Amino acid sequence: EETRIYVVCSLMAGQGEPELMNKCGNANDCDSIDGPCVRHIIWKSQHGCPKCRTESFSEIFTQCDHGFRDVSSQILEECYGGLPAQADRQHQKCIVSLHDLLSDDDVNGMMLLGFMMCIMLCLMIERHQTYKNLYSKYRNMRPGTREMRSEPGIAIHTEGADDNEAGVPRSSL
């Protein structure tokens, strides 16, 4: 005669009690599976559960409000013994970090925007320099001509005289 004991994890059962199985698997008679000389016993118990370990629990945080939040533990898998779950902690200090507020897509978008702004700034500086040089050349031209003055940046003008195309005052006879 043979006895097979199946210990099944059940935290709700506590210590539990062994029970003789009449049906095995898909509602088949246990005698027809292994013969009449084999007894099948199922024992639903907390002792059938794996030992608790760090990975068995997860911490849940409330939002950081004015530098404080609450922390509680949540069980991820049925387990018994081993490491105990951490007790709930209230009013724990916290710091809101930028990483908590932004997703990876947000960070990538901000980097792309920053890169585009740098390109626009470079273009604006280049345009400013180009127009500044052109304006400087324009100021050094003789009025009405495309000729440059002999001394850049100095305008030749005589009081009371009209400027002709050459920029030389007319003489009165």
C-alpha positions as a Markdown table, in Angstrom:
| # | Residue | x | y | z |
|---|---|---|---|---|
| 1 | Glu | 0.0 | 0.0 | 0.0 |
| 2 | Glu | 1.2 | 3.5 | -0.9 |
| 3 | Thr | 0.2 | 7.0 | 0.4 |
| 4 | Arg | 0.8 | 10.2 | -1.6 |
| 5 | Ile | 0.5 | 13.4 | 0.3 |
| 6 | Tyr | 0.1 | 16.7 | -1.7 |
| 7 | Val | 0.8 | 19.8 | 0.4 |
| 8 | Val | -0.8 | 22.8 | -1.3 |
| 9 | Cys | -0.1 | 26.4 | -0.4 |
| 10 | Ser | -3.0 | 28.1 | 1.3 |
| 11 | Leu | -2.5 | 30.9 | 3.7 |
| 12 | Met | -6.2 | 31.0 | 4.5 |
| 13 | Ala | -6.1 | 27.3 | 5.7 |
| 14 | Gly | -3.6 | 28.1 | 8.5 |
| 15 | Gln | -2.2 | 24.7 | 9.7 |
| 16 | Gly | -4.9 | 22.9 | 7.7 |
| 17 | Glu | -6.0 | 19.3 | 7.9 |
| 18 | Pro | -5.1 | 16.4 | 5.6 |
| 19 | Glu | -8.0 | 15.2 | 3.5 |
| 20 | Leu | -8.4 | 11.9 | 1.6 |
| 21 | Met | -9.0 | 12.6 | -2.1 |
| 22 | Asn | -11.8 | 10.6 | -3.8 |
| 23 | Lys | -11.4 | 12.3 | -7.1 |
| 24 | Cys | -8.1 | 13.0 | -8.9 |
| 25 | Gly | -7.4 | 15.4 | -11.7 |
| 26 | Asn | -10.3 | 15.9 | -14.0 |
| 27 | Ala | -12.9 | 14.4 | -11.6 |
| 28 | Asn | -11.6 | 10.9 | -12.2 |
| 29 | Asp | -11.8 | 8.2 | -9.6 |
| 30 | Cys | -8.3 | 8.1 | -7.9 |
| 31 | Asp | -8.4 | 4.2 | -7.9 |
| 32 | Ser | -8.7 | 4.2 | -11.7 |
| 33 | Ile | -5.5 | 6.3 | -12.0 |
| 34 | Asp | -3.0 | 4.5 | -9.7 |
| 35 | Gly | -4.9 | 1.5 | -8.5 |
| 36 | Pro | -6.8 | 0.7 | -5.2 |
| 37 | Cys | -3.5 | 0.4 | -3.2 |
| 38 | Val | -2.5 | 4.0 | -3.6 |
| 39 | Arg | -4.1 | 6.7 | -1.3 |
| 40 | His | -4.0 | 10.3 | -2.3 |
| 41 | Ile | -4.1 | 12.9 | 0.5 |
| 42 | Ile | -4.3 | 16.6 | -0.1 |
| 43 | Trp | -3.2 | 18.9 | 2.7 |
| 44 | Lys | -4.0 | 22.6 | 2.2 |
| 45 | Ser | -1.7 | 24.5 | 4.6 |
| 46 | Gln | 0.4 | 27.6 | 5.0 |
| 47 | His | 3.4 | 25.3 | 5.4 |
| 48 | Gly | 3.0 | 24.4 | 1.7 |
| 49 | Cys | 3.9 | 27.9 | 0.7 |
| 50 | Pro | 7.4 | 29.0 | -0.2 |
| 51 | Lys | 9.3 | 31.0 | 2.4 |
| 52 | Cys | 8.9 | 34.8 | 2.2 |
| 53 | Arg | 11.9 | 36.7 | 0.7 |
| 54 | Thr | 12.6 | 40.2 | -0.3 |
| 55 | Glu | 11.0 | 39.7 | -3.8 |
| 56 | Ser | 7.8 | 38.5 | -2.2 |
| 57 | Phe | 6.9 | 42.1 | -1.2 |
| 58 | Ser | 6.5 | 45.4 | -2.9 |
| 59 | Glu | 6.4 | 48.8 | -1.3 |
| 60 | Ile | 3.5 | 51.2 | -2.2 |
| 61 | Phe | 4.1 | 54.9 | -1.8 |
| 62 | Thr | 1.5 | 57.7 | -1.5 |
| 63 | Gln | 2.3 | 60.9 | -3.3 |
| 64 | Cys | 4.9 | 63.2 | -1.8 |
| 65 | Asp | 3.0 | 66.0 | -0.2 |
| 66 | His | 4.9 | 68.8 | 1.4 |
| 67 | Gly | 8.0 | 66.6 | 1.8 |
| 68 | Phe | 6.2 | 63.6 | 3.4 |
| 69 | Arg | 4.4 | 60.4 | 2.3 |
| 70 | Asp | 3.2 | 57.0 | 3.6 |
| 71 | Val | 4.7 | 53.7 | 2.8 |
| 72 | Ser | 3.1 | 50.3 | 3.0 |
| 73 | Ser | 4.0 | 46.7 | 1.9 |
| 74 | Gln | 2.0 | 44.6 | -0.5 |
| 75 | Ile | 2.5 | 40.9 | -0.9 |
| 76 | Leu | 3.2 | 39.8 | -4.4 |
| 77 | Glu | 3.2 | 36.0 | -3.9 |
| 78 | Glu | 1.7 | 33.7 | -1.3 |
| 79 | Cys | 4.5 | 32.9 | 1.1 |
| 80 | Tyr | 4.9 | 31.9 | 4.7 |
| 81 | Gly | 7.7 | 32.3 | 7.2 |
| 82 | Gly | 11.1 | 33.6 | 6.1 |
| 83 | Leu | 11.3 | 37.4 | 5.9 |
| 84 | Pro | 8.4 | 39.3 | 7.4 |
| 85 | Ala | 6.6 | 42.1 | 5.6 |
| 86 | Gln | 7.7 | 45.5 | 6.6 |
| 87 | Ala | 5.3 | 47.4 | 8.9 |
| 88 | Asp | 3.5 | 50.3 | 7.3 |
| 89 | Arg | 5.3 | 53.6 | 7.8 |
| 90 | Gln | 3.5 | 56.9 | 7.9 |
| 91 | His | 4.8 | 60.4 | 7.5 |
| 92 | Gln | 8.2 | 59.4 | 5.9 |
| 93 | Lys | 10.3 | 62.2 | 4.4 |
| 94 | Cys | 10.5 | 62.3 | 0.6 |
| 95 | Ile | 11.9 | 64.5 | -2.1 |
| 96 | Val | 10.1 | 65.0 | -5.4 |
| 97 | Ser | 12.7 | 64.5 | -8.2 |
| 98 | Leu | 12.4 | 65.4 | -11.8 |
| 99 | His | 12.9 | 61.7 | -12.7 |
| 100 | Asp | 9.6 | 60.9 | -10.9 |
| 101 | Leu | 7.7 | 63.6 | -12.8 |
| 102 | Leu | 8.9 | 62.9 | -16.3 |
| 103 | Ser | 8.7 | 59.8 | -18.5 |
| 104 | Asp | 11.5 | 58.8 | -20.9 |
| 105 | Asp | 9.5 | 60.2 | -23.8 |
| 106 | Asp | 9.2 | 63.6 | -22.0 |
| 107 | Val | 13.0 | 63.7 | -21.4 |
| 108 | Asn | 13.7 | 62.8 | -25.1 |
| 109 | Gly | 11.3 | 65.5 | -26.3 |
| 110 | Met | 12.9 | 68.1 | -24.1 |
| 111 | Met | 16.4 | 67.1 | -25.4 |
| 112 | Leu | 15.1 | 67.4 | -29.0 |
| 113 | Leu | 13.6 | 70.8 | -28.2 |
| 114 | Gly | 16.8 | 72.0 | -26.6 |
| 115 | Phe | 18.8 | 70.8 | -29.7 |
| 116 | Met | 16.5 | 72.6 | -32.0 |
| 117 | Met | 16.7 | 75.8 | -29.9 |
| 118 | Cys | 20.5 | 75.7 | -30.1 |
| 119 | Ile | 20.4 | 75.4 | -33.9 |
| 120 | Met | 18.0 | 78.4 | -34.1 |
| 121 | Leu | 20.3 | 80.4 | -31.8 |
| 122 | Cys | 23.3 | 79.6 | -34.0 |
| 123 | Leu | 21.3 | 80.7 | -37.1 |
| 124 | Met | 20.2 | 83.9 | -35.4 |
| 125 | Ile | 23.8 | 84.8 | -34.5 |
| 126 | Glu | 25.0 | 84.1 | -38.0 |
| 127 | Arg | 22.2 | 86.2 | -39.5 |
| 128 | His | 23.0 | 89.0 | -37.0 |
| 129 | Gln | 26.7 | 89.0 | -38.0 |
| 130 | Thr | 25.8 | 89.0 | -41.7 |
| 131 | Tyr | 23.4 | 91.9 | -41.4 |
| 132 | Lys | 25.8 | 93.8 | -39.2 |
| 133 | Asn | 28.6 | 93.5 | -41.8 |
| 134 | Leu | 26.2 | 94.5 | -44.6 |
| 135 | Tyr | 25.1 | 97.6 | -42.6 |
| 136 | Ser | 28.7 | 98.5 | -41.9 |
| 137 | Lys | 29.4 | 98.4 | -45.6 |
| 138 | Tyr | 26.3 | 100.4 | -46.4 |
| 139 | Arg | 27.3 | 103.2 | -44.0 |
| 140 | Asn | 30.7 | 103.4 | -45.7 |
| 141 | Met | 29.3 | 104.0 | -49.1 |
| 142 | Arg | 29.2 | 107.4 | -50.7 |
| 143 | Pro | 25.7 | 108.6 | -51.1 |
| 144 | Gly | 24.1 | 107.9 | -54.4 |
| 145 | Thr | 27.0 | 105.7 | -55.6 |
| 146 | Arg | 28.3 | 102.2 | -55.0 |
| 147 | Glu | 31.8 | 103.5 | -54.1 |
| 148 | Met | 33.3 | 103.1 | -50.7 |
| 149 | Arg | 34.6 | 106.1 | -48.8 |
| 150 | Ser | 38.4 | 106.2 | -48.3 |
| 151 | Glu | 38.1 | 106.1 | -44.5 |
| 152 | Pro | 35.5 | 103.5 | -43.4 |
| 153 | Gly | 33.1 | 104.7 | -40.8 |
| 154 | Ile | 33.8 | 108.5 | -41.3 |
| 155 | Ala | 31.2 | 110.5 | -43.2 |
| 156 | Ile | 32.4 | 113.5 | -45.2 |
| 157 | His | 29.9 | 116.3 | -45.1 |
| 158 | Thr | 30.4 | 120.1 | -45.3 |
| 159 | Glu | 27.9 | 122.5 | -43.6 |
| 160 | Gly | 25.5 | 124.4 | -45.9 |
| 161 | Ala | 26.5 | 122.5 | -49.0 |
| 162 | Asp | 24.4 | 120.1 | -50.9 |
| 163 | Asp | 25.9 | 116.7 | -51.5 |
| 164 | Asn | 26.3 | 115.8 | -55.1 |
| 165 | Glu | 26.8 | 112.2 | -56.3 |
| 166 | Ala | 30.5 | 112.3 | -55.6 |
| 167 | Gly | 29.9 | 113.6 | -52.1 |
| 168 | Val | 31.9 | 116.8 | -52.8 |
| 169 | Pro | 30.3 | 120.2 | -52.0 |
| 170 | Arg | 29.4 | 122.5 | -54.9 |
| 171 | Ser | 31.3 | 125.7 | -55.2 |
| 172 | Ser | 29.3 | 128.9 | -55.5 |
| 173 | Leu | 30.4 | 131.5 | -58.1 |
